[in-house]
Every structure is written in structure tokens, then in C-alpha cells.
Short mmCIF file of C-alpha atoms in Angstrom, two decimals:
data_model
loop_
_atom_site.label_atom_id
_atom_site.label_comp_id
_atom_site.label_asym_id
_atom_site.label_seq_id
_atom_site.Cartn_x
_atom_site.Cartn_y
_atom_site.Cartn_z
CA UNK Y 261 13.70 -9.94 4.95
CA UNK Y 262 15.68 -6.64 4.99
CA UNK Y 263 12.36 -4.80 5.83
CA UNK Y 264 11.18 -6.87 8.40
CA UNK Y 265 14.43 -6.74 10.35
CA UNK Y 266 14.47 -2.76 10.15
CA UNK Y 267 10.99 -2.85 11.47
CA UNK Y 268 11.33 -5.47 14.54
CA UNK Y 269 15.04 -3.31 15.34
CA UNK Y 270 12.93 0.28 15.42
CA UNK Y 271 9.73 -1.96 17.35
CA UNK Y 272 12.94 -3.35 19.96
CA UNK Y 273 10.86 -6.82 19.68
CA UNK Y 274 12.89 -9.69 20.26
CA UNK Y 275 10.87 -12.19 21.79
CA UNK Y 276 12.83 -15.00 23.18
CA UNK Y 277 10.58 -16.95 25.41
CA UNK Y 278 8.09 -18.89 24.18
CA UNK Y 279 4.99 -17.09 24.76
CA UNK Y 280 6.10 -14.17 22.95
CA UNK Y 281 7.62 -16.13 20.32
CA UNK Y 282 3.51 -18.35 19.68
CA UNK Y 283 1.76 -14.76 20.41
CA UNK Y 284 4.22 -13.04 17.28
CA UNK Y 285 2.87 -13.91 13.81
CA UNK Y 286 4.00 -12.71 10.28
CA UNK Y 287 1.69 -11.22 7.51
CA UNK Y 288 3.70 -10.64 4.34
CA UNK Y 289 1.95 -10.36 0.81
CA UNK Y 290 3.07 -10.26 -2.94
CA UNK Y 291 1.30 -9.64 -6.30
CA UNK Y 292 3.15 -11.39 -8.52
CA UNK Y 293 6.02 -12.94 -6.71
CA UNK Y 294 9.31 -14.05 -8.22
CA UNK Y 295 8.88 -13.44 -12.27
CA UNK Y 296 12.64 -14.18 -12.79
CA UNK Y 297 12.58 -17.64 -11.50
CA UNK Y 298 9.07 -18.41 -13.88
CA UNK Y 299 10.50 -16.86 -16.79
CA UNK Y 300 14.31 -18.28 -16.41
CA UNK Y 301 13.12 -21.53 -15.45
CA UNK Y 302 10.52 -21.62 -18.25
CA UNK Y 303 13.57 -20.81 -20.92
CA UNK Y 304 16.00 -23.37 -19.33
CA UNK Y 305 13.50 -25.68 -19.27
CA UNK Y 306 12.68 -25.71 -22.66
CA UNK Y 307 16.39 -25.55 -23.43
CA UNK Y 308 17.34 -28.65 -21.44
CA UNK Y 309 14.38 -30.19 -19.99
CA UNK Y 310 13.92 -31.55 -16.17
CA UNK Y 311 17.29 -31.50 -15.07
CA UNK Y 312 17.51 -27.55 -15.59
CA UNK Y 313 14.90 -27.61 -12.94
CA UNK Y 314 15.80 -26.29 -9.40
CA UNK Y 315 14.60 -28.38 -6.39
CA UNK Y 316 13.74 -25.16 -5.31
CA UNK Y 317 12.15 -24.16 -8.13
CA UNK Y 318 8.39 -23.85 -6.48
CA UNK Y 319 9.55 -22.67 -2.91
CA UNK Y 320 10.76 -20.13 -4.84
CA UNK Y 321 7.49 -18.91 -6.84
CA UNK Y 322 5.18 -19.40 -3.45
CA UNK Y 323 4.58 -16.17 -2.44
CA UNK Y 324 3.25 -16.72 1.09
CA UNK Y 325 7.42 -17.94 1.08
CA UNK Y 326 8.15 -14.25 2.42
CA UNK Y 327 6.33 -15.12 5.76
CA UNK Y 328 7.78 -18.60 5.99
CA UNK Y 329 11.41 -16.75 5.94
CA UNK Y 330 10.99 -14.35 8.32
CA UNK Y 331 9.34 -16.94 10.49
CA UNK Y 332 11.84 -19.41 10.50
CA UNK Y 333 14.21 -16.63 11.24
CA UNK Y 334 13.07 -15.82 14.21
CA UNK Y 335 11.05 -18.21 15.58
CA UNK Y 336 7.82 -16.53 15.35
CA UNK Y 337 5.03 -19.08 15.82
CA UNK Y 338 1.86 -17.13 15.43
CA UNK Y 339 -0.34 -16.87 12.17
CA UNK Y 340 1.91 -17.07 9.24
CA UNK Y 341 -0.19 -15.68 6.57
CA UNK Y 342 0.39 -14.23 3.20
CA UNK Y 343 -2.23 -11.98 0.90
CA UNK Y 344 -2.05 -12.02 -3.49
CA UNK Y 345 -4.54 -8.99 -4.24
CA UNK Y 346 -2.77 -7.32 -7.05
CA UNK Y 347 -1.61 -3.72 -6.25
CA UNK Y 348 -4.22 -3.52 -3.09
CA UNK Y 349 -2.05 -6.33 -1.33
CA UNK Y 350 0.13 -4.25 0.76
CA UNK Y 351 -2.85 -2.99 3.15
CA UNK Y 352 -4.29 -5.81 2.99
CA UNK Y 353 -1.26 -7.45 4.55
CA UNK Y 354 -1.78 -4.86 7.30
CA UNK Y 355 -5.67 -4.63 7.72
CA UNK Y 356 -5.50 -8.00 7.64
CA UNK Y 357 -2.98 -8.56 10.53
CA UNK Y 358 -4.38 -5.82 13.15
CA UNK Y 359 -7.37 -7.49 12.54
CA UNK Y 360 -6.02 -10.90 13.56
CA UNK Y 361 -4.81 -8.76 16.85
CA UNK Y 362 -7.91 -7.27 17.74
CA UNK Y 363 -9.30 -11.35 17.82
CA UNK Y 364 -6.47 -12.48 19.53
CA UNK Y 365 -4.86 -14.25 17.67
CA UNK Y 366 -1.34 -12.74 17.85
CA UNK Y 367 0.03 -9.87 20.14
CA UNK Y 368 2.38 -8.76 17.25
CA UNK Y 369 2.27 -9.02 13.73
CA UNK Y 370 5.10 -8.21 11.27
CA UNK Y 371 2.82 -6.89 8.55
CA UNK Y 372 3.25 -5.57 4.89
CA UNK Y 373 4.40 -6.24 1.15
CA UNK Y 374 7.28 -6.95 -1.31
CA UNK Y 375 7.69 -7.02 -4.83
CA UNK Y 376 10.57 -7.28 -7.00
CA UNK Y 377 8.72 -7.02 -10.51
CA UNK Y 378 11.15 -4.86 -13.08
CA UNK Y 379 11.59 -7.13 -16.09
CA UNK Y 380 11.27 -7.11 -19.49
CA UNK Y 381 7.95 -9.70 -19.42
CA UNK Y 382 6.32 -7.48 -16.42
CA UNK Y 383 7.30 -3.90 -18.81
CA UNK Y 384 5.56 -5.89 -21.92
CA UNK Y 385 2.44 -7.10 -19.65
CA UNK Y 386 1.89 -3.69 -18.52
CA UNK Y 387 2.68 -2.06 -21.81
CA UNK Y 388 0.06 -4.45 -23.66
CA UNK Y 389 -2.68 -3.52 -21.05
CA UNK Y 390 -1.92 0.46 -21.79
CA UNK Y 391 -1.14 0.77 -17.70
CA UNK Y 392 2.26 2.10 -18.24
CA UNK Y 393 3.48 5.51 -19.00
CA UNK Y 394 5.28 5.48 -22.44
CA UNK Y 395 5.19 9.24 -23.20
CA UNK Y 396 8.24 10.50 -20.97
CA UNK Y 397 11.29 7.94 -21.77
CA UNK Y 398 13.21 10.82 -23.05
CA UNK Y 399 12.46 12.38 -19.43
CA UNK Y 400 11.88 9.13 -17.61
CA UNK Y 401 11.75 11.24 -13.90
CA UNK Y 402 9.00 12.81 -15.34
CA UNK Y 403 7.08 10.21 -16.23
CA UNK Y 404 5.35 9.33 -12.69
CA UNK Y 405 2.87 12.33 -12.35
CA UNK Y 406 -0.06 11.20 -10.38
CA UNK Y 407 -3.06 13.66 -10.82
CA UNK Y 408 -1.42 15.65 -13.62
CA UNK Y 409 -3.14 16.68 -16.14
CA UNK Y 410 -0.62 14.80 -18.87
CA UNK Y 411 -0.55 11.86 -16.97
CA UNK Y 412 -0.36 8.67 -19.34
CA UNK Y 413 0.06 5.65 -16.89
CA UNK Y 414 2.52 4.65 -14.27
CA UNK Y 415 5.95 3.42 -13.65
CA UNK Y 416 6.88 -0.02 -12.59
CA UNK Y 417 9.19 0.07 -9.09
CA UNK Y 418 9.54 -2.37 -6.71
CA UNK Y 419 10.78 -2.50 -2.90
CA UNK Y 420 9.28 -4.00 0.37
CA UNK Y 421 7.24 -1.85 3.56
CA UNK Y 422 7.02 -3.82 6.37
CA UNK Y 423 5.31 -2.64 9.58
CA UNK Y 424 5.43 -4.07 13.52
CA UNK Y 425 2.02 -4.36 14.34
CA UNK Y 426 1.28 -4.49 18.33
CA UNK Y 427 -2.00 -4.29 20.90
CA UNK Y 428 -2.04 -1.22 22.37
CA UNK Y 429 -1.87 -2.37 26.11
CA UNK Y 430 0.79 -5.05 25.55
CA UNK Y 431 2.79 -2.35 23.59
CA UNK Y 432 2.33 0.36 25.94
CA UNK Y 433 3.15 -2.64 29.12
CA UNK Y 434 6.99 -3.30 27.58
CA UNK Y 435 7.68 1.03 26.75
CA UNK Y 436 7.38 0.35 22.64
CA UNK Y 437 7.40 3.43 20.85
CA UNK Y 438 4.06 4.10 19.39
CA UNK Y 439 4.20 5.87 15.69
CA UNK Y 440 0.41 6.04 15.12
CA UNK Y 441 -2.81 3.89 15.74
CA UNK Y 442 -4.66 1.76 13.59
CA UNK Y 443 -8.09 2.71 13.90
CA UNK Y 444 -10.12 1.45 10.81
CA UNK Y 445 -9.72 -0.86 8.01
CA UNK Y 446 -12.30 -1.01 5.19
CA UNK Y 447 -12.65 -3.28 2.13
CA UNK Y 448 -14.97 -2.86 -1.25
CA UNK Y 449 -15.00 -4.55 -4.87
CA UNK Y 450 -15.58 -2.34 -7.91
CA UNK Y 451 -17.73 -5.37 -9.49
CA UNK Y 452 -17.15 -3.78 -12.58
CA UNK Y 453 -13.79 -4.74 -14.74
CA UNK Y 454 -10.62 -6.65 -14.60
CA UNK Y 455 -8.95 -3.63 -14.97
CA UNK Y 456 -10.65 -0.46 -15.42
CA UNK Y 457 -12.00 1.58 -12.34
CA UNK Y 458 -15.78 2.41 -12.41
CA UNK Y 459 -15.32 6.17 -13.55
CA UNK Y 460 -17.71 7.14 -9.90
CA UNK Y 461 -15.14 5.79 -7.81
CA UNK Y 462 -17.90 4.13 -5.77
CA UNK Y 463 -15.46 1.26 -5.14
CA UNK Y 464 -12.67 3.69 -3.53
CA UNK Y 465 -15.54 5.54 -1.69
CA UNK Y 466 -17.01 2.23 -0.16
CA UNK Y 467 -13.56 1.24 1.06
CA UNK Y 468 -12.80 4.71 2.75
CA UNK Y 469 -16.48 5.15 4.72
CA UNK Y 470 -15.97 1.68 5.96
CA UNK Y 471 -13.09 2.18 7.25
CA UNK Y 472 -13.95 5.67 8.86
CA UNK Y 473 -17.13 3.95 10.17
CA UNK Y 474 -14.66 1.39 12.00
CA UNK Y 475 -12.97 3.71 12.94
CA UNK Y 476 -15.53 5.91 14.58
CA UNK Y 477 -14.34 9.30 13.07
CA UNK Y 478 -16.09 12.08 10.45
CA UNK Y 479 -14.96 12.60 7.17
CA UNK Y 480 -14.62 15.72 7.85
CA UNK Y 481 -11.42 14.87 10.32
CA UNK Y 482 -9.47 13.03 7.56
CA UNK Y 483 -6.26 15.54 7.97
CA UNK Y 484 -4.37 13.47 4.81
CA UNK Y 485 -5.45 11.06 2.20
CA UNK Y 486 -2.53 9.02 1.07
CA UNK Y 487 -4.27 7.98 -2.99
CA UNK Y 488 -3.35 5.23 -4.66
CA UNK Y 489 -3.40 7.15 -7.52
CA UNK Y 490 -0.48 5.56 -9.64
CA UNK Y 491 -0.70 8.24 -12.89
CA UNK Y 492 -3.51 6.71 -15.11
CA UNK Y 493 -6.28 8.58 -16.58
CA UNK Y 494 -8.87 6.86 -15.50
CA UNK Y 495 -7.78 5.31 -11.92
CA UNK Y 496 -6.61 8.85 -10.61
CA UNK Y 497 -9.68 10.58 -11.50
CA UNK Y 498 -12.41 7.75 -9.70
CA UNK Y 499 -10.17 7.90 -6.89
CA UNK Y 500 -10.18 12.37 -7.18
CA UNK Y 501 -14.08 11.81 -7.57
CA UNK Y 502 -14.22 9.05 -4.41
CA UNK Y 503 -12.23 11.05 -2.24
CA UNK Y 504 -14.38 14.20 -2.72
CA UNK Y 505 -17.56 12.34 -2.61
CA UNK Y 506 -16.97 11.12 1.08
CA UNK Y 507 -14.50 14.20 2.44
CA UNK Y 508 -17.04 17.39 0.95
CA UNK Y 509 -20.15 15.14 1.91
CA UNK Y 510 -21.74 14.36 5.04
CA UNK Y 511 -19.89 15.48 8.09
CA UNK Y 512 -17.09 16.67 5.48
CA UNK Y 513 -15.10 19.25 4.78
CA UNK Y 514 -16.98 22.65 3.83
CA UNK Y 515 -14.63 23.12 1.27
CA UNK Y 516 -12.05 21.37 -1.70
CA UNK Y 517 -9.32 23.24 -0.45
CA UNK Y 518 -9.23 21.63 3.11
CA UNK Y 519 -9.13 18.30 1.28
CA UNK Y 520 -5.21 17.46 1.35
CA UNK Y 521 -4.13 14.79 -0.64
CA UNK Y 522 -0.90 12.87 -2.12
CA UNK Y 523 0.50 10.50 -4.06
CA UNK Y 524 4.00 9.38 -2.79
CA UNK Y 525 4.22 7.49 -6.15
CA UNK Y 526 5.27 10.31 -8.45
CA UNK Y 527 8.79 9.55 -6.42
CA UNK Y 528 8.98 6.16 -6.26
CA UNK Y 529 6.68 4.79 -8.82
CA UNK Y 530 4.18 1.96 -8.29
CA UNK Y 531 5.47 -1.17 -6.36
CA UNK Y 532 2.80 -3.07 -6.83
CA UNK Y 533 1.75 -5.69 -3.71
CA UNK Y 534 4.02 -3.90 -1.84
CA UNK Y 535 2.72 -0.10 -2.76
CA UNK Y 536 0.34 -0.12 -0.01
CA UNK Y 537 2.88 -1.04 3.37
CA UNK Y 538 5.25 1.36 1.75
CA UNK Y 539 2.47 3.95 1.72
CA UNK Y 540 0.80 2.93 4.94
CA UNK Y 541 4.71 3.85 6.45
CA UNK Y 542 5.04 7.21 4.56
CA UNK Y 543 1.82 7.98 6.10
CA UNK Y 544 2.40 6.95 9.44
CA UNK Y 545 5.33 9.47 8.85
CA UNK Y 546 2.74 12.01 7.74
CA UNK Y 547 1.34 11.62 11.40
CA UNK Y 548 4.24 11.46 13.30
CA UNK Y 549 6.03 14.54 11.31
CA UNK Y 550 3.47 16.47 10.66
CA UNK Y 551 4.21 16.82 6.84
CA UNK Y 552 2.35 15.98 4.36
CA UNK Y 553 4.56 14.29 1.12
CA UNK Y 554 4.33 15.30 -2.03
CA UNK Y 555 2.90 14.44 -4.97
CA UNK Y 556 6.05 14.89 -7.78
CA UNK Y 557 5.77 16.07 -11.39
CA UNK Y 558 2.25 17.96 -10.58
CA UNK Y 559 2.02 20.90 -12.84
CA UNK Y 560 -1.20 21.50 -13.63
CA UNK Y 561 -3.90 19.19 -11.63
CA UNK Y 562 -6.61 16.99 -14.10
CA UNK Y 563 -8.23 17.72 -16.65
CA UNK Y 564 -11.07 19.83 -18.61
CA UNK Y 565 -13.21 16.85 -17.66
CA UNK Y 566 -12.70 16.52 -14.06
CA UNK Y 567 -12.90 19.01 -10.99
CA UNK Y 568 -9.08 18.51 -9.45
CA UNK Y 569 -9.47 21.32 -6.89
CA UNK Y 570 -8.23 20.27 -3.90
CA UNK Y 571 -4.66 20.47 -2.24
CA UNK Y 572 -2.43 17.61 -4.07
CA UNK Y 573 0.69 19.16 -2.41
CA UNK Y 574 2.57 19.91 -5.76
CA UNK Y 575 6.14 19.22 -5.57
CA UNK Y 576 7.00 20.48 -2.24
CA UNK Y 577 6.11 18.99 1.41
CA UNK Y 578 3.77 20.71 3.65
CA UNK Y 579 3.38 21.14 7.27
CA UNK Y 580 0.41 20.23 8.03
CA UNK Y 581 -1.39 19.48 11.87
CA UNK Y 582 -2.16 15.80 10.82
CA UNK Y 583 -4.50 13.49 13.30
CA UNK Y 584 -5.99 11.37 11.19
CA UNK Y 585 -5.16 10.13 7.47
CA UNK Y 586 -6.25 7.16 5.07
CA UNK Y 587 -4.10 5.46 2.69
CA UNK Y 588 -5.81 4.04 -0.06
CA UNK Y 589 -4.70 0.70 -2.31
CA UNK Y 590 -6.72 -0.75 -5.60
CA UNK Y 591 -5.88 -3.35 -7.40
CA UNK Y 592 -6.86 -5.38 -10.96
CA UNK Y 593 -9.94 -7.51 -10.67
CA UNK Y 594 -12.06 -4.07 -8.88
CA UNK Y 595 -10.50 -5.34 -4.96
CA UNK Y 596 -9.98 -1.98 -3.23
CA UNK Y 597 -9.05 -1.29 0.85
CA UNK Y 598 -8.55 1.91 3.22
CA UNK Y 599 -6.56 1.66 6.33
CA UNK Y 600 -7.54 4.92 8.51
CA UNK Y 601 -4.73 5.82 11.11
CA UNK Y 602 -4.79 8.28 13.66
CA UNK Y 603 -2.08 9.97 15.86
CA UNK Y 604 -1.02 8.29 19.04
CA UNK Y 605 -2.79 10.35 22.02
CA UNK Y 606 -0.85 8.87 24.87
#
């Protein structure tokens, strides 16, 4: 809720008749939803039975709930949609929603993720699969190092991204200030594991040359890759091996060097369905700054296994001329998306 009214007071969209309220939808996702209210009302409920119930007890655990709030706030009577695809959720949300623009469904879309996940059953969960990093909690700030070499797994955080979605000619019509441009979205499934990445990355790599294929533009003009790389062994180096495949191949880069790429989550950890709309903003930021965020706690890239020679912007922002970027978001069960963005050329 807080999100979405930062993002419609930046967008200056407050419909109030009612064709813009039935042409402004909502597209909100979550991967787990509310674990408190399971867990609590699992305990009380064994404790005391169906009086220790809430009425609102369900409302509360539906996670397509977000978009029903923000809805009923403000009257929005477009599609009211909601996405559950584990950590790949967040772009999703947002592929999901320009796409539902581009058919006309909606002029404007509030668009992106939330998750509130930090508790003791979600730490054990993650523990128990061997997804979290357990090696730092002596140093906990250093335990989110995405593409290190001593990376060990990631670190739960939580927090919403929520985006204002618009069609370019009705946004350009009422003066809207224009960040960036959606220009491709592209979807893949690993088919492999419920968990583990295939170690080729050909997942990640199908997601990001669909979406640069929708989006009409070379590898080789990718500027920024935003990775989801969250600080596992395994996940970071497909998604190192993906990226490379597509941005030194065809049309690519002519060398690993000109291949810049982050992961925002060495300083705020992995949020889950709402990593990717945080990390679709932070690299709409990338265009509209020209600075390219840094991956935190990188002191020595990969490891003896692995070619990690590219630019990972260790520790310190860059300037950087950035047109076009990707942000990337995979998730349990092999689901995988790539939303490609582009500078707004007016």
C-alpha cells in the first residue's frame, strides 16, 4: 500500500472520472504471502480451537489481497490481477501488466511485488533447503555477496517495489514524466529441478533473448544487466554462464569486460516475490542516472571453476552511459523472466 501510493504521487495519476478510473488496473504479486497469520493462527488454533479463528483469517493469507487493497482505495476498476511465482514474481507482476497495456486492456497499471517473509519458520525452510547463507552471522553485513567467490547462499529481506505502468501516447498526452521504456519481456522454464538451476543457465539465457527479441535490440546493446543472482553457488554461476552466453555471442559484446553487471542484493538481500519490482526500479534508476549499482561484499569474483570476468561493479557505483539494461528474476520450480528497458528518447 505504502509503495503503490509513492508510485501513483511521483506518476501525478489521480484519476477521478470514470474512464480513467475502468482504464487503471492493479498488478501486485507475492511468493509466499502473510506467514505470520498461517503460523499464529495454526498455534492458536490448536490452542483453543475455532473461536481463535479470525473472520479475516483467509482475506488475510490471499495474496492477490494486495491488489484488492489498493483497488478499493482508489477506485481503480481495471484488471485486478495478482502473480505467485516464487522469487521471479516481481517481474512478472510487471511483464505481466505492460503486457495487458499493449492489448488494451488498461491505460495504467500499478505493477510490482511485496513480501514480508522474516520469521523464524521462513529462516528454518530456507536453512533446511541449504539456500541461506549461514557462514557470516558473526559478520552478518557480510553475508550477502552475490558473485563472490565465498558466497554460501543468501539473506532473507523483505520490502515492496511498485511501479506506474502507462501507454506511451496517453502518458506523453497528460505531461507524465517518463523514467524509462518497457521494451521487452521474456519468459523460460528451467524444466529441470524444484530448486536447483541447470548449471548452463539455458533457462536464464532463454528468458533474456526473448525478451531482447521483443524488444528488437542486439545483445550487444545491453548497457546493464541487473542478475538475480541472490549469493548461491550454483544460481549465480548459471546466471554468470547465461549472461555471457547471450551478451559475448551473436551480435554481442567483443569482449567480457564490456559486459557490466550487478546484483543490488548484496545491499538489501533477497525479497523474494517482491525482488524483481524492487530491481526493475533500481534499474530504471540505472537508466535514468546513469550509474550502474553495485554489487556489495565482492572481493574476489567466482571461482576456480567458473570464468567470472566481466565488470560486477565491486563495491562502488559506476557511471556508466546506460540505454538499455535487463533485470533478471528466477524462481523455485525452474520459472525464470527478463524485462529489457531502454532509456526514454523523447
Amino acid at each position: 500500500m505504502a509503495s503503490a501510493e509513492e508510485a501513483l504521487q511521483d506518476a501525478n495519476w489521480k484519476p477521478q472520472s470514470e474512464e480513467d478510473l475502468q482504464a487503471t488496473g492493479v498488478y501486485i504479486g507475492s511468493g509466499i504471502g502473510s506467514l505470520d497469520d498461517a503460523y499464529n493462527t495454526a498455534v492458536e488454533f490448536e490452542k483453543g480451537g475455532y473461536k481463535k479463528v479470525s473472520p479475516l483469517f483467509v482475506p488475510r493469507l490471499l495474496i492477490n489481497l494486495a491488489a484488492g487493497h489498493i483497488s478499493m482505495r482508489y477506485g481503480f476498476k481495471g484488471p485486478n490481477h495478482a502473480a505467485t511465482t516464487a522469487c521471479t514474481t516481481g517481474v512478472h507482476a510487471i511483464g505481466d501488466a505492460a503486457r495487458m497495456i499493449a492489448f488494451g486492456d488498461a491505460d495504467v497499471m500499478v505493477a510490482g511485488g511485496a513480501e514480508s517473509c522474516i520469521h523464524p519458520l521462513a529462516v528454518a525452510g530456507f536453512a533446511r533447503a541449504r539456500s541461506l547463507a549461514t557462514d557470516w552471522n558473526d559478520e552478518p553485513q557480510k553475508a550477502s555477496r552475490p558473485f563472490d567467490k565465498s558466497r554460501a547462499g543468501f539473506v532473507i529481506g523483505e520490502g515492496a517495489g511498485v511501479v506506474v505502468l502507462e501507454e506511451l501516447e496517453h502518458a506523453k498526452a497528460r505531461g507524465a514524466s517518463i523514467y524509462a521504456e518497457v521494451r521487452g519481456y521474456g519468459l523460460s522454464s528451467d524444466a529441470h529441478h524444484m530448486t536447483a538451476p541447470r548449471e548452463d543457465g539455458q533457462g536464464p539465457y532463454l528468458a533474456m533473448k526473448r525478451a531482447l527479441k521483443q524488444a528488437g535490440i542486439k545483445p550487444g546493446n545491453v548497457d546493464y544487466v541487473n542478475a538475480h543472482a541472490t549469493s548461491t553457488v550454483l544460481g549465480d554461476a548459471a546466471e554468470n554462464r547465461a549472461i555471457k552466453t547471450l551478451l559475448l555471442g551473436e551480435d554481442g559484446h567483443t569482449s567480457a569486460g564490456q559486459v557490466n553487471i550487478s546484483s543490488t542484493k548484496g545491499a538489501v538481500g533477497h525479497l523474494l516475490g517482491a525482488a524483481g519490482a524492487a530491481e526493475t526500479v533500481f534499474t530504471v534508476l540505472a537508466l535514468q542516472n546513469n550509474t550502474l549499482p553495485p554489487t556489495l561484499n565482492l572481493e574476489q569474483a567466482g571461482d576456480p571453476a567458473t570464468d567470472f570476468d566481466c565488470n560486477y561493479v565491486p563495491n562502488t557505483a559506476q557511471d556508466c552511459n546506460v540505454q538499455v539494461a535487463l533485470s533478471n528474476s528466477f524462481g523455485f520450480g525452474g520459472t525464470n523472466a527478463s524485462i529489457c528497458l531502454s532509456k526514454y528518447q523523447k
